[in-house]
Short mmCIF file of C-alpha atoms in Angstrom, two decimals:
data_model
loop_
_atom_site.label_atom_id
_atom_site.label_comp_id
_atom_site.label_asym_id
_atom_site.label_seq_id
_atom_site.Cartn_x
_atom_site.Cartn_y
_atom_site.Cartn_z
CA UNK A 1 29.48 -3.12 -17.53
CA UNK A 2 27.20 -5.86 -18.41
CA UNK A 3 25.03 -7.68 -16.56
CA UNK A 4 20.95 -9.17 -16.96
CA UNK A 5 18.52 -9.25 -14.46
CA UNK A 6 16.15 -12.16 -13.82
CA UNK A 7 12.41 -11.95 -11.74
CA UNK A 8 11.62 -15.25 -10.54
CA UNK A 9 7.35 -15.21 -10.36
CA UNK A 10 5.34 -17.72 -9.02
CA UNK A 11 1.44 -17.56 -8.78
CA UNK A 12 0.75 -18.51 -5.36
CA UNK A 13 1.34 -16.07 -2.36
CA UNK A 14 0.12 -16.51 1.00
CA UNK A 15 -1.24 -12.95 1.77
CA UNK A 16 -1.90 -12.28 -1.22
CA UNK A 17 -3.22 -14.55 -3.81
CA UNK A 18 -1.76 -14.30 -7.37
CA UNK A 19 -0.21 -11.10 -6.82
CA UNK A 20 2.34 -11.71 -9.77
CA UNK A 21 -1.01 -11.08 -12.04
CA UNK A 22 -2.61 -8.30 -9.89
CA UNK A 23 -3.64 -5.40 -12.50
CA UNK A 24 -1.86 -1.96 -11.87
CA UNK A 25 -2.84 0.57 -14.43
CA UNK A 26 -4.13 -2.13 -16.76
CA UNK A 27 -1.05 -4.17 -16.73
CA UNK A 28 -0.22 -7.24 -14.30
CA UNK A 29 2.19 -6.31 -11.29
CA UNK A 30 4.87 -9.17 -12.91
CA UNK A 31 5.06 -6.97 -16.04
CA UNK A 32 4.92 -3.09 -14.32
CA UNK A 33 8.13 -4.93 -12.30
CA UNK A 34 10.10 -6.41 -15.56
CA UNK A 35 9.26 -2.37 -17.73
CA UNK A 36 11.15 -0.73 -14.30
CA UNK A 37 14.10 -3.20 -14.68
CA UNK A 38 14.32 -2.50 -18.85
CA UNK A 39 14.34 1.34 -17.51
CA UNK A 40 17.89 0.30 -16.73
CA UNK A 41 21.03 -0.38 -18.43
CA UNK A 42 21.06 -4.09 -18.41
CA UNK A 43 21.62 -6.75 -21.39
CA UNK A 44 18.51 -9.12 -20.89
CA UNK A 45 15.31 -8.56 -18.80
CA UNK A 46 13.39 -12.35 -17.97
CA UNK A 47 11.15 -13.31 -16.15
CA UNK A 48 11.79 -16.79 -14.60
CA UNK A 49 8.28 -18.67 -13.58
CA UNK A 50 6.14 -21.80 -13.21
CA UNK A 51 2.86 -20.87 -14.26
CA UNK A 52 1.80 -20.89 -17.74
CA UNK A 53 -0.70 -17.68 -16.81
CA UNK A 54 2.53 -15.72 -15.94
CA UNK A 55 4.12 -16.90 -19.16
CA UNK A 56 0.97 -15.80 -21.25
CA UNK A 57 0.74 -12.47 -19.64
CA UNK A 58 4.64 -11.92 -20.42
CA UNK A 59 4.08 -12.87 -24.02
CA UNK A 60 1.09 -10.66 -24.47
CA UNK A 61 3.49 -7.60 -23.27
CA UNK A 62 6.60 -8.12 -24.97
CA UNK A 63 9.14 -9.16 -21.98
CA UNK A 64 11.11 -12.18 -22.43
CA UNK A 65 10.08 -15.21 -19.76
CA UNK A 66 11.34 -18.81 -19.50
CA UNK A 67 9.65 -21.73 -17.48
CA UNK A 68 11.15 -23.30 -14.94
CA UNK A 69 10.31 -26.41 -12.24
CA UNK A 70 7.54 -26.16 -9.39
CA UNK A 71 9.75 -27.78 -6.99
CA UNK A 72 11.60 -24.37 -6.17
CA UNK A 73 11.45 -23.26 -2.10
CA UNK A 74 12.90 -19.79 -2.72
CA UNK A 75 13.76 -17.63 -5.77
CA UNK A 76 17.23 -18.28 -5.56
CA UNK A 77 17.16 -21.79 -6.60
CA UNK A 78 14.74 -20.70 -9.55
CA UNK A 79 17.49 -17.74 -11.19
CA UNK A 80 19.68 -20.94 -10.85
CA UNK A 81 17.69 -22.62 -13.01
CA UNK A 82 16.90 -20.04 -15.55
CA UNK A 83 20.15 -18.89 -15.99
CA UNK A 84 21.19 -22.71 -16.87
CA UNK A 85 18.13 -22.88 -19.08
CA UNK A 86 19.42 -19.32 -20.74
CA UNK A 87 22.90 -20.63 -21.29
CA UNK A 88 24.68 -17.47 -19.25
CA UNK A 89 28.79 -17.85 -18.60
CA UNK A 90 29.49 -18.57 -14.81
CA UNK A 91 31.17 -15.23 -14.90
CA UNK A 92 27.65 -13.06 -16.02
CA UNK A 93 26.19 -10.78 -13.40
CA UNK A 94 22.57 -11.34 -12.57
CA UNK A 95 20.42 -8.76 -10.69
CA UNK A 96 17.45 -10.32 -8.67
CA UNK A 97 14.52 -7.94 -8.93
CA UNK A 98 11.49 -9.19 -7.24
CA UNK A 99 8.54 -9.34 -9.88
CA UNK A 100 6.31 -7.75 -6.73
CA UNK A 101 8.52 -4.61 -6.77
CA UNK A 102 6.32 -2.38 -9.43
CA UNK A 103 7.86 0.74 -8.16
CA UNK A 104 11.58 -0.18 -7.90
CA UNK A 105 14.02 2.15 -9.17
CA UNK A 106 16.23 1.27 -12.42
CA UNK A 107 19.25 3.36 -10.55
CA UNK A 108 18.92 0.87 -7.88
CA UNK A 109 19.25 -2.57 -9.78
CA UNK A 110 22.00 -0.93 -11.75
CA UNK A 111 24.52 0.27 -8.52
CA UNK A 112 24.30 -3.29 -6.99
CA UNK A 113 25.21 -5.15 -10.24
CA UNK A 114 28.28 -2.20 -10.42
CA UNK A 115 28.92 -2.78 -7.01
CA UNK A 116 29.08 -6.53 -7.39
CA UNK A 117 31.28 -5.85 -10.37
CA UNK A 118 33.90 -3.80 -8.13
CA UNK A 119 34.05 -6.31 -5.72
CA UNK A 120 36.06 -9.38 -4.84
CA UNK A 121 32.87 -10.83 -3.11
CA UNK A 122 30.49 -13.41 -5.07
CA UNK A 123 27.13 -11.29 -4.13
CA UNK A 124 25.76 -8.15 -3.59
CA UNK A 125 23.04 -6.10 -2.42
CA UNK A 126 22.05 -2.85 -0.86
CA UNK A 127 21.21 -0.71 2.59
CA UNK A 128 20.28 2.57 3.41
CA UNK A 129 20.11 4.44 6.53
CA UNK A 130 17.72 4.59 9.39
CA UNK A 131 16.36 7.42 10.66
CA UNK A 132 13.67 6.67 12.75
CA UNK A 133 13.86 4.62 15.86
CA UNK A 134 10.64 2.57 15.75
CA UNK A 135 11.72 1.84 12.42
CA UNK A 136 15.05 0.34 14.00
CA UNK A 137 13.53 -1.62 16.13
CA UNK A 138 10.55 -3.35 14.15
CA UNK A 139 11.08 -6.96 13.51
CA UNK A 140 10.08 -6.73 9.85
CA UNK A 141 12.53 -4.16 8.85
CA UNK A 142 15.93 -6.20 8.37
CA UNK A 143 19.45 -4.56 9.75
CA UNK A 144 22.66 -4.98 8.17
CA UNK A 145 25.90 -4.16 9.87
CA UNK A 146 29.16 -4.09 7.77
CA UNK A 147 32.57 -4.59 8.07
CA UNK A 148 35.25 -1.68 6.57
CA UNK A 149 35.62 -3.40 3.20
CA UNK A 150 31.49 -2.66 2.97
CA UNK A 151 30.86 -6.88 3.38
CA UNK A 152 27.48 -7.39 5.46
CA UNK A 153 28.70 -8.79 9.06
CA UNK A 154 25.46 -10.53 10.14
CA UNK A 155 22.09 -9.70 9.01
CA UNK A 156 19.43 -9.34 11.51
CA UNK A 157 15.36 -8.73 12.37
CA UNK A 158 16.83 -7.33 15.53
CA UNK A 159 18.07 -3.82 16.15
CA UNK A 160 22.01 -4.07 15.54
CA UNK A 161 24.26 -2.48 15.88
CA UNK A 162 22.53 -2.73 20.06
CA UNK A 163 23.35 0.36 21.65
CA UNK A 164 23.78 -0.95 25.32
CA UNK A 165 24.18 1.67 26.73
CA UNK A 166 21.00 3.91 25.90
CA UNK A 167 18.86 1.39 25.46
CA UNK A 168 19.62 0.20 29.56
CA UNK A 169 18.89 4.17 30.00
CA UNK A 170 15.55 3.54 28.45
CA UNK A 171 16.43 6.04 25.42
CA UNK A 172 15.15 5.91 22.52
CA UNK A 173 18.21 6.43 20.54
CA UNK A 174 19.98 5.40 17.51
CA UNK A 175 23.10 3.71 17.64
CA UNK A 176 26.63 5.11 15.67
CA UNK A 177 27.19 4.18 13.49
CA UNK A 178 24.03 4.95 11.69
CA UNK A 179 22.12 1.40 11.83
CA UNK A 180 21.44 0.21 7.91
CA UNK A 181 17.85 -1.18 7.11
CA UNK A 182 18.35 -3.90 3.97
CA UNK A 183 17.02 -3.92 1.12
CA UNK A 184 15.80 -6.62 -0.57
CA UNK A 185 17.66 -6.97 -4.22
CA UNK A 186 20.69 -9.29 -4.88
CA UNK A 187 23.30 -9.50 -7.56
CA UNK A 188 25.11 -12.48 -7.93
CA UNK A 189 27.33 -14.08 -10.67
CA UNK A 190 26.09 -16.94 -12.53
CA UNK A 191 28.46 -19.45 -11.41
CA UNK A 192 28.21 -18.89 -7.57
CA UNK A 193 24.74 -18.81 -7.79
CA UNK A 194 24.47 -22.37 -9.40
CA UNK A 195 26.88 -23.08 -6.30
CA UNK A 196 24.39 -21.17 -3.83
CA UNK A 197 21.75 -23.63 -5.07
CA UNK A 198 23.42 -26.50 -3.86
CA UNK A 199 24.28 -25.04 -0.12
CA UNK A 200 22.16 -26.50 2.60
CA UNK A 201 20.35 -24.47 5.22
CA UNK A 202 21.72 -22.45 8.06
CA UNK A 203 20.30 -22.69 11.80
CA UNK A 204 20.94 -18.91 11.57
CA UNK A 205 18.63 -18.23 8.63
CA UNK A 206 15.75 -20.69 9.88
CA UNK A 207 15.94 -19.02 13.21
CA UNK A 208 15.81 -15.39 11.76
CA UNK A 209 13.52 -16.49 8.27
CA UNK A 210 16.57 -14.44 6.29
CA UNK A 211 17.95 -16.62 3.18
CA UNK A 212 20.88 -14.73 3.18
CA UNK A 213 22.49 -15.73 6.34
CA UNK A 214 22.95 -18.85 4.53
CA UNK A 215 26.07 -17.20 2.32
CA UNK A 216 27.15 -16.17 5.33
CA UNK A 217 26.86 -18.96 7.24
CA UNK A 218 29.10 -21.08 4.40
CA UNK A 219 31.71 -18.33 4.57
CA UNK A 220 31.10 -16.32 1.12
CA UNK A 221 31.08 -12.44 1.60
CA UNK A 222 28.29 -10.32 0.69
CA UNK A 223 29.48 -6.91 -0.74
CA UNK A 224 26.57 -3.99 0.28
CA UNK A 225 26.06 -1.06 -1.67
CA UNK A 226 24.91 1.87 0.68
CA UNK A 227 22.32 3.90 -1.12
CA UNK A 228 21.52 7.95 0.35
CA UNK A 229 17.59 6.90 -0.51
CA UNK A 230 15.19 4.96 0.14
CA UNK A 231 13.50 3.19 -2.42
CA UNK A 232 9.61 2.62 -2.82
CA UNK A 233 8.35 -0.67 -0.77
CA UNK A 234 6.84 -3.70 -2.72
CA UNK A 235 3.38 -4.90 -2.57
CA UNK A 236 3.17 -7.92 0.01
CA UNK A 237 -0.73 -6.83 1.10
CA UNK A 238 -3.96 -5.77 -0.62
CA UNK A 239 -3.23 -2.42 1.34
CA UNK A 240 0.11 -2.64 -0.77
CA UNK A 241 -1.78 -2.57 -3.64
CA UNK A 242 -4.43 -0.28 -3.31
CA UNK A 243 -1.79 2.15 -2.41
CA UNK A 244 0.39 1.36 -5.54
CA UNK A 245 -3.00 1.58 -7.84
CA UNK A 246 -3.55 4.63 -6.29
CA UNK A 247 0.19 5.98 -7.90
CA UNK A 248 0.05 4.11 -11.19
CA UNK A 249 -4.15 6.19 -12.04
#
């Protein structure tokens, strides 16, 4: 099976400020990100950005990088771009790693590009269990529930599937079937994500702030591949960091 994977990179970040460059181990985080990805079986590793720094920094390590616009809202619309720029066939598979993932697993980006390549669906991405019920019902850990075929229903920052009945009880209970926490990687083929770049915005994925309601919400199926682990978080706060420093000396 082939397929490439693309990390769209931008400098700025709200919480925390050029976090694509942040040194881990004496690399930047952008490049400890695209090194786990080449740890994997895929064609092409680039790294899709809008800031010449991030370009320099890819050159000076040896991972390929293209430059794309600065009018890009989400990350989405920037693989679009790059993978026009590249010159891919609308029937390539493209894996979305997030270039503030330094930790993620190769074994991960590699079963959601196979399971976008066993399915009928356009897109795919990846779950794993729950096991703790504080966990289930935090806000900022997204649920997926899916349908038999293994298609994401609805994501959600609520708890779902809502277990009525315990919850009215006032137990602190998890629901069956085992409630799925998502995980944030995507695989999508070239040609549907060009046509993802043109779909306007869903109420549903303003109202939740979850992008990928909007596939939903325009009636494309997302296939989910259900993973037994649960793979290292990103860094999205200096905490984040300090803790992934910490690993990498």
């Amino acid at each position: 099976m082939k397929f490439n994977v693309i990390l769209p990179a931008r400098l700025s970040s709200s919480r925390l400020p050029e976090k694509a460059l942040a040194d881990i181990g004496g690399k930047p985080m952008i490049i400890r990100a695209a090194e786990q990805a080449l740890k994997s079986s895929a064609n092409q590793v680039v790294v899709a950005t809008d800031h010449q720094r991030i370009q320099a920094a890819c050159t000076e390590h040896g991972i390929a990088c293209v430059m794309t616009g600065t009018h890009h809202q989400s990350g989405t619309t920037r693989l679009a771009e790059a993978a026009q720029i590249l010159g891919w066939a609308d029937d390539e598979i493209i894996v979305n790693v997030q270039g503030d993932e330094p930790l993620i697993p190769p074994e991960l980006i590699v079963r959601v590009a196979e399971k976008l390549a066993q399915s009928h669906a356009p897109m795919a991405t990846a779950a794993h269990p729950i096991h703790d019920f504080a966990e289930f019902t935090n806000p900022n850990c997204v649920k997926v529930v899916l349908n038999q075929q293994d298609c994401a229903l609805y994501f959600s920052r609520a708890p779902i599937a809502y277990p009525r009945d315990s919850m009215l009880a006032g137990e602190q209970k998890l629901p069956e079937p085992t409630p799925l926490r998502h995980i944030g990687i995507y695989a999508y083929r070239v040609g549907f994500l060009k046509q993802y770049a043109q779909m306007t915005e869903s109420p549903l994925e303003i109202c939740e702030s979850l992008e990928q309601l909007r596939v939903l919400w325009h009636g494309h199926p997302i296939a989910v591949e259900v993973l037994d682990f649960a793979p290292p978080p990103g860094v999205d706060t200096a905490e984040d960091l300090a803790r992934v420093r910490e690993l990498f000396s």
